Amino acid sequence: MSEDDEDQSPPSDLRSQPPPCSPNKSRNCISSSSSSQTFPDHVLENVLENVLQFLDSRCDRNAASLVCKLWWKVEALTRSEVFIGNCYALSPARLTQRFKRVRSLLLKGKPRFADFNLMPPDWGANFAPWVSTMAKAYPWLEKVDLKRMFVTDDDLALLAESFPGFKELVLVCCEGFGTSGIAVVANKCRKLKVLDLIESEVTDDEVDWISCFPEDVTSLESLAFDCVEAPINFKALEGLVARSPLLRKLRLNRFVSLEEVHRLLLGAPQLTSLGTGSFSQTHQSEQEPDYAAAFRACKSVVCLSGFRELMPEYLPAILPVCANLTSLNFSYANISPDMFKPIIHNCHKLQVFWALDSICDEGLQAVAATCKELRELRIFPFDPREDSEGPVSELGLQAISEGCRKLESVLYFCQRMTNAALVAISQNCPELTVFRLCIMGRHRPDHVTGKAMDEGFGAIVKNCKKLTRLAVSGLLTDQAFRYMGEYGKLIRTLSVAFAGDSDMALRHVLEGCPKLQKLEIRDSPFGDVALRSGMHRYYNMRFVWMSACSLSMGCCKDVARAMPNLVVEVIGSDDDDENREYVETLYMYRSLDGPRKDAPQFVTIL
Amino acid sequence: MENVGVCDEFVNLKATELRLGLPGTEDEKQKVSCGKSNKRALPETEKDIESTGKTETASPPKAQIVGWPPVRSYRKNSIQTKKNEAEGQGMYVKVSMDGAPYLRKIDLTMYKQYPELMKSLENMFKFSVGEYFEREGYKGSDFVPTYEDKDGDWMLVGDVPWEMFVSSCKRLRIMKGSEAKGLGCGV
């Protein structure tokens, strides 16, 4: 489960240039051309190399690379895993010029709000230039992890052909490819260990890609294709699982029936993570397979997901594995509290829990009573509309906070919330690092007092001292933002929608949150004054997104002019906008290599 | 506020709007929403307000805002199909007729009882189905309507109550000739 996973380590784009060896700096600068050193440079280099190769954290590596030119050079030689948080922050050429021995690339493309149709399609984030550049520069590339990128079948084919040692492909929220592209990867990447397609749009090219895996024993450890909306050849899948002794993680799509899952489980009891396909019976047979027995045989399963098209009467089959579960994802299953409670009652070790709000406050109370080890909670709406019923409220979340004191990450969709509950939650859960609350009705106040939700969110930022990610909702005045600026000293990601009264709100945040990296705002009354107030920050941020706010073209142009290394994109809306002054969507980000060349027509780069 | 006139219009619209929220929150909301007018500074027209659909003050209460609540369409779609099935929005089943070159599809929820369904089928395939008898099946015609149920068995249309039929019918087949006779009355 990696929907919108937050990176735990601080941001580190390839933004720094090699430090100049100037006399102003009091660092020890070892010039490679000098010959009057005690030790020859190549010895120093070797020593450094041997030491630096143990540095994993990219934060540490970035720091090390700034020491001096030699350290820069050696760090660049020893960095094998590269993280690029914004694919337009630099060109592929710059990547390959600086880092020569990359084995693993993590690349992110579109901004998150694109997921919610706030941006026209074909905006960009193409994988093509990256794969073609890397094909020549990194023949030993092993791992590619993409998020919100546009990947074509040709890109996948090139990848499969160019990297003989390729081991891991992870595509999260990507699109542009189909089962034919997957087939090529399956067929040509003989050392493939991981093929994870997560929440991506995969077109059905009617290719039997499962059959394209090589016929001998595979090195597969993880195979996830729950997002592939196409029937699969079950017999081929069964054969594949049988000849993949290292397989630990398997996430099936909804075209795999419960009986078929049953057969797979019997043949693969070593699985640790299972995403079931369709959890319903298609044929009424005389002797129903003993599903519980199949699950009982999987002593190693600690992570369960799937449960599409759930027939609740079959849910008890998973009871044998509940006691071992650390992660449970029911977020595609419409489960009532009555069906849910007997299951969760056994899940004492649960740390990660995703579900639909159909389990109601009652279900959440059951979680609170049992799951004392809970770290992450995500509750999604069964009926994602503003005016839907809303079976969960502040009661459920507050109960969780009282029962699960180790809680670190929350994503909660609801229709009713109170300040009092948020205050209590902030006091109960000091370990919170991620708090994303979506009160679905816009501008909705505290449903008991009628007041704005300022005090509640204020308490969250004040008491949760480790908070790095915050998403706010409900009726919020500038006061809420004042709190954020005052207390949100570690906040790196902030999402704002339909909130605030004036420019001051945004100013509080831009001036008060020193660690702010990613700012996404929609439909809030923030204008030019606010935008200008943050100019000292934008080079230190990964991106700023502001849509349907009160920005003018003139101001955005001023910002673009004042900050040459900032790419300021104004993305137009579809309707004919007579008003050329009004900025529908602003998306700006720092870039080492100037504005991109592949911007579509509806994007204006200032 | 630059365009007070516009705000007045908003105010009027808001007065008639049905909204969720406690009494007494109205004023605050009005102030807030005026401040949030997406398009500003220009001669405000109704056209602007209507066309954007995002200006929440002017849009009807139930109009859905783009991308709100922020649930990915992938997730929405996965749950939506289930909801449709649950609400029974349209139950299309294939209908084949022996000897016909291609199949048809009908929506079973369009009919309330068997006679309506039969009439529709008869019109569609230009045949006549005869009369239904509880014990003997269909008499007076070479054609016999059958359906495949959830268990994969072929059943005679008309035996079970209508609701049960609709919930268990996966596809229809109009059998013809000697094969039909086997299901129909004993000849």
mmCIF file of N, CA and C in Angstrom, chain A residues 139-198:
data_model
loop_
_atom_site.group_PDB
_atom_site.id
_atom_site.type_symbol
_atom_site.label_atom_id
_atom_site.label_comp_id
_atom_site.label_asym_id
_atom_site.label_seq_id
_atom_site.Cartn_x
_atom_site.Cartn_y
_atom_site.Cartn_z
ATOM 1 N N PRO A 139 23.797 1.233 -17.966
ATOM 2 C CA PRO A 139 23.415 -0.113 -18.431
ATOM 3 C C PRO A 139 23.157 -1.078 -17.281
ATOM 4 N N TRP A 140 23.676 -0.765 -16.084
ATOM 5 C CA TRP A 140 23.519 -1.659 -14.946
ATOM 6 C C TRP A 140 22.346 -1.249 -14.050
ATOM 7 N N LEU A 141 21.474 -0.406 -14.565
ATOM 8 C CA LEU A 141 20.336 0.067 -13.764
ATOM 9 C C LEU A 141 19.484 -1.109 -13.308
ATOM 10 N N GLU A 142 19.097 -1.093 -12.029
ATOM 11 C CA GLU A 142 18.332 -2.215 -11.493
ATOM 12 C C GLU A 142 16.921 -1.861 -11.083
ATOM 13 N N LYS A 143 16.743 -0.620 -10.667
ATOM 14 C CA LYS A 143 15.437 -0.314 -10.089
ATOM 15 C C LYS A 143 14.915 1.031 -10.577
ATOM 16 N N VAL A 144 13.641 1.033 -10.942
ATOM 17 C CA VAL A 144 12.965 2.272 -11.323
ATOM 18 C C VAL A 144 11.635 2.347 -10.577
ATOM 19 N N ASP A 145 11.448 3.458 -9.899
ATOM 20 C CA ASP A 145 10.234 3.649 -9.104
ATOM 21 C C ASP A 145 9.629 4.978 -9.540
ATOM 22 N N LEU A 146 8.473 4.932 -10.176
ATOM 23 C CA LEU A 146 7.887 6.157 -10.721
ATOM 24 C C LEU A 146 6.564 6.466 -10.051
ATOM 25 N N LYS A 147 6.333 7.751 -9.848
ATOM 26 C CA LYS A 147 5.044 8.158 -9.293
ATOM 27 C C LYS A 147 4.485 9.320 -10.104
ATOM 28 N N ARG A 148 3.260 9.139 -10.550
ATOM 29 C CA ARG A 148 2.579 10.153 -11.359
ATOM 30 C C ARG A 148 3.373 10.546 -12.596
ATOM 31 N N MET A 149 3.879 9.550 -13.269
ATOM 32 C CA MET A 149 4.573 9.794 -14.522
ATOM 33 C C MET A 149 3.755 9.240 -15.681
ATOM 34 N N PHE A 150 4.023 9.789 -16.867
ATOM 35 C CA PHE A 150 3.389 9.286 -18.070
ATOM 36 C C PHE A 150 4.370 8.325 -18.733
ATOM 37 N N VAL A 151 4.015 7.062 -18.757
ATOM 38 C CA VAL A 151 4.915 6.011 -19.241
ATOM 39 C C VAL A 151 4.252 5.306 -20.409
ATOM 40 N N THR A 152 4.941 5.205 -21.545
ATOM 41 C CA THR A 152 4.323 4.526 -22.689
ATOM 42 C C THR A 152 4.832 3.096 -22.802
ATOM 43 N N ASP A 153 4.173 2.316 -23.645
ATOM 44 C CA ASP A 153 4.621 0.950 -23.895
ATOM 45 C C ASP A 153 6.021 0.960 -24.492
ATOM 46 N N ASP A 154 6.298 1.944 -25.321
ATOM 47 C CA ASP A 154 7.640 2.043 -25.911
ATOM 48 C C ASP A 154 8.682 2.281 -24.826
ATOM 49 N N ASP A 155 8.346 3.108 -23.868
ATOM 50 C CA ASP A 155 9.275 3.358 -22.757
ATOM 51 C C ASP A 155 9.571 2.057 -22.028
ATOM 52 N N LEU A 156 8.518 1.288 -21.786
ATOM 53 C CA LEU A 156 8.709 0.025 -21.069
ATOM 54 C C LEU A 156 9.553 -0.945 -21.904
ATOM 55 N N ALA A 157 9.311 -0.926 -23.194
ATOM 56 C CA ALA A 157 10.087 -1.812 -24.063
ATOM 57 C C ALA A 157 11.554 -1.415 -24.034
ATOM 58 N N LEU A 158 11.820 -0.127 -24.109
ATOM 59 C CA LEU A 158 13.198 0.346 -24.079
ATOM 60 C C LEU A 158 13.860 -0.022 -22.755
ATOM 61 N N LEU A 159 13.090 0.139 -21.689
ATOM 62 C CA LEU A 159 13.607 -0.231 -20.372
ATOM 63 C C LEU A 159 13.975 -1.700 -20.329
ATOM 64 N N ALA A 160 13.070 -2.524 -20.830
ATOM 65 C CA ALA A 160 13.301 -3.967 -20.774
ATOM 66 C C ALA A 160 14.515 -4.376 -21.600
ATOM 67 N N GLU A 161 14.727 -3.661 -22.679
ATOM 68 C CA GLU A 161 15.835 -4.037 -23.565
ATOM 69 C C GLU A 161 17.175 -3.474 -23.116
ATOM 70 N N SER A 162 17.147 -2.333 -22.404
ATOM 71 C CA SER A 162 18.404 -1.634 -22.146
ATOM 72 C C SER A 162 19.110 -2.060 -20.875
ATOM 73 N N PHE A 163 18.391 -2.673 -19.963
ATOM 74 C CA PHE A 163 18.991 -2.949 -18.654
ATOM 75 C C PHE A 163 18.940 -4.440 -18.346
ATOM 76 N N PRO A 164 19.983 -5.156 -18.696
ATOM 77 C CA PRO A 164 19.959 -6.615 -18.552
ATOM 78 C C PRO A 164 19.835 -7.085 -17.111
ATOM 79 N N GLY A 165 20.298 -6.240 -16.166
ATOM 80 C CA GLY A 165 20.211 -6.674 -14.777
ATOM 81 C C GLY A 165 18.998 -6.128 -14.052
ATOM 82 N N PHE A 166 18.012 -5.687 -14.812
ATOM 83 C CA PHE A 166 16.898 -4.969 -14.201
ATOM 84 C C PHE A 166 16.114 -5.834 -13.232
ATOM 85 N N LYS A 167 15.842 -5.278 -12.041
ATOM 86 C CA LYS A 167 15.224 -6.085 -10.998
ATOM 87 C C LYS A 167 13.875 -5.589 -10.486
ATOM 88 N N GLU A 168 13.709 -4.272 -10.424
ATOM 89 C CA GLU A 168 12.493 -3.779 -9.770
ATOM 90 C C GLU A 168 11.829 -2.684 -10.557
ATOM 91 N N LEU A 169 10.550 -2.881 -10.856
ATOM 92 C CA LEU A 169 9.760 -1.833 -11.492
ATOM 93 C C LEU A 169 8.531 -1.555 -10.636
ATOM 94 N N VAL A 170 8.427 -0.308 -10.179
ATOM 95 C CA VAL A 170 7.287 0.086 -9.371
ATOM 96 C C VAL A 170 6.644 1.297 -10.041
ATOM 97 N N LEU A 171 5.382 1.167 -10.404
ATOM 98 C CA LEU A 171 4.672 2.271 -11.055
ATOM 99 C C LEU A 171 3.464 2.642 -10.209
ATOM 100 N N VAL A 172 3.530 3.813 -9.604
ATOM 101 C CA VAL A 172 2.459 4.266 -8.722
ATOM 102 C C VAL A 172 1.747 5.444 -9.377
ATOM 103 N N CYS A 173 0.446 5.337 -9.505
ATOM 104 C CA CYS A 173 -0.363 6.415 -10.088
ATOM 105 C C CYS A 173 0.160 6.858 -11.444
ATOM 106 N N CYS A 174 0.617 5.906 -12.234
ATOM 107 C CA CYS A 174 1.108 6.246 -13.575
ATOM 108 C C CYS A 174 0.053 5.916 -14.623
ATOM 109 N N GLU A 175 0.314 6.348 -15.843
ATOM 110 C CA GLU A 175 -0.614 6.043 -16.925
ATOM 111 C C GLU A 175 0.124 6.149 -18.248
ATOM 112 N N GLY A 176 -0.579 5.740 -19.318
ATOM 113 C CA GLY A 176 0.018 5.880 -20.641
ATOM 114 C C GLY A 176 0.470 4.562 -21.238
ATOM 115 N N PHE A 177 0.365 3.503 -20.438
ATOM 116 C CA PHE A 177 0.834 2.210 -20.948
ATOM 117 C C PHE A 177 -0.275 1.178 -20.821
ATOM 118 N N GLY A 178 -0.002 -0.010 -21.366
ATOM 119 C CA GLY A 178 -1.009 -1.057 -21.306
ATOM 120 C C GLY A 178 -0.385 -2.404 -21.021
ATOM 121 N N THR A 179 -1.217 -3.415 -21.135
ATOM 122 C CA THR A 179 -0.735 -4.761 -20.822
ATOM 123 C C THR A 179 0.348 -5.216 -21.802
ATOM 124 N N SER A 180 0.399 -4.614 -22.990
ATOM 125 C CA SER A 180 1.457 -5.019 -23.920
ATOM 126 C C SER A 180 2.818 -4.560 -23.420
ATOM 127 N N GLY A 181 2.867 -3.380 -22.819
ATOM 128 C CA GLY A 181 4.120 -2.915 -22.238
ATOM 129 C C GLY A 181 4.560 -3.791 -21.086
ATOM 130 N N ILE A 182 3.603 -4.163 -20.258
ATOM 131 C CA ILE A 182 3.909 -5.039 -19.119
ATOM 132 C C ILE A 182 4.430 -6.378 -19.608
ATOM 133 N N ALA A 183 3.846 -6.833 -20.698
ATOM 134 C CA ALA A 183 4.262 -8.131 -21.238
ATOM 135 C C ALA A 183 5.735 -8.118 -21.625
ATOM 136 N N VAL A 184 6.175 -7.019 -22.216
ATOM 137 C CA VAL A 184 7.581 -6.943 -22.626
ATOM 138 C C VAL A 184 8.493 -6.980 -21.405
ATOM 139 N N VAL A 185 8.108 -6.257 -20.378
ATOM 140 C CA VAL A 185 8.916 -6.254 -19.152
ATOM 141 C C VAL A 185 8.969 -7.656 -18.560
ATOM 142 N N ALA A 186 7.813 -8.289 -18.496
ATOM 143 C CA ALA A 186 7.750 -9.642 -17.928
ATOM 144 C C ALA A 186 8.652 -10.596 -18.699
ATOM 145 N N ASN A 187 8.661 -10.412 -20.002
ATOM 146 C CA ASN A 187 9.375 -11.351 -20.842
ATOM 147 C C ASN A 187 10.871 -11.128 -20.876
ATOM 148 N N LYS A 188 11.288 -9.842 -20.935
ATOM 149 C CA LYS A 188 12.692 -9.573 -21.201
ATOM 150 C C LYS A 188 13.524 -9.364 -19.943
ATOM 151 N N CYS A 189 12.891 -8.991 -18.836
ATOM 152 C CA CYS A 189 13.667 -8.734 -17.625
ATOM 153 C C CYS A 189 13.803 -10.033 -16.856
ATOM 154 N N ARG A 190 14.838 -10.744 -17.177
ATOM 155 C CA ARG A 190 14.956 -12.097 -16.665
ATOM 156 C C ARG A 190 15.291 -12.145 -15.190
ATOM 157 N N LYS A 191 15.771 -11.018 -14.670
ATOM 158 C CA LYS A 191 16.152 -11.035 -13.259
ATOM 159 C C LYS A 191 15.104 -10.318 -12.410
ATOM 160 N N LEU A 192 13.928 -10.143 -12.987
ATOM 161 C CA LEU A 192 12.921 -9.334 -12.317
ATOM 162 C C LEU A 192 12.538 -9.892 -10.951
ATOM 163 N N LYS A 193 12.629 -9.015 -9.930
ATOM 164 C CA LYS A 193 12.215 -9.406 -8.590
ATOM 165 C C LYS A 193 10.891 -8.763 -8.208
ATOM 166 N N VAL A 194 10.710 -7.533 -8.678
ATOM 167 C CA VAL A 194 9.531 -6.783 -8.254
ATOM 168 C C VAL A 194 8.842 -6.178 -9.464
ATOM 169 N N LEU A 195 7.554 -6.473 -9.603
ATOM 170 C CA LEU A 195 6.730 -5.809 -10.614
ATOM 171 C C LEU A 195 5.468 -5.337 -9.900
ATOM 172 N N ASP A 196 5.461 -4.075 -9.501
ATOM 173 C CA ASP A 196 4.347 -3.534 -8.728
ATOM 174 C C ASP A 196 3.655 -2.431 -9.505
ATOM 175 N N LEU A 197 2.416 -2.713 -9.877
ATOM 176 C CA LEU A 197 1.593 -1.704 -10.547
ATOM 177 C C LEU A 197 0.548 -1.278 -9.538
ATOM 178 N N ILE A 198 0.666 -0.036 -9.071
ATOM 179 C CA ILE A 198 -0.166 0.405 -7.960
ATOM 180 C C ILE A 198 -0.965 1.626 -8.377
#
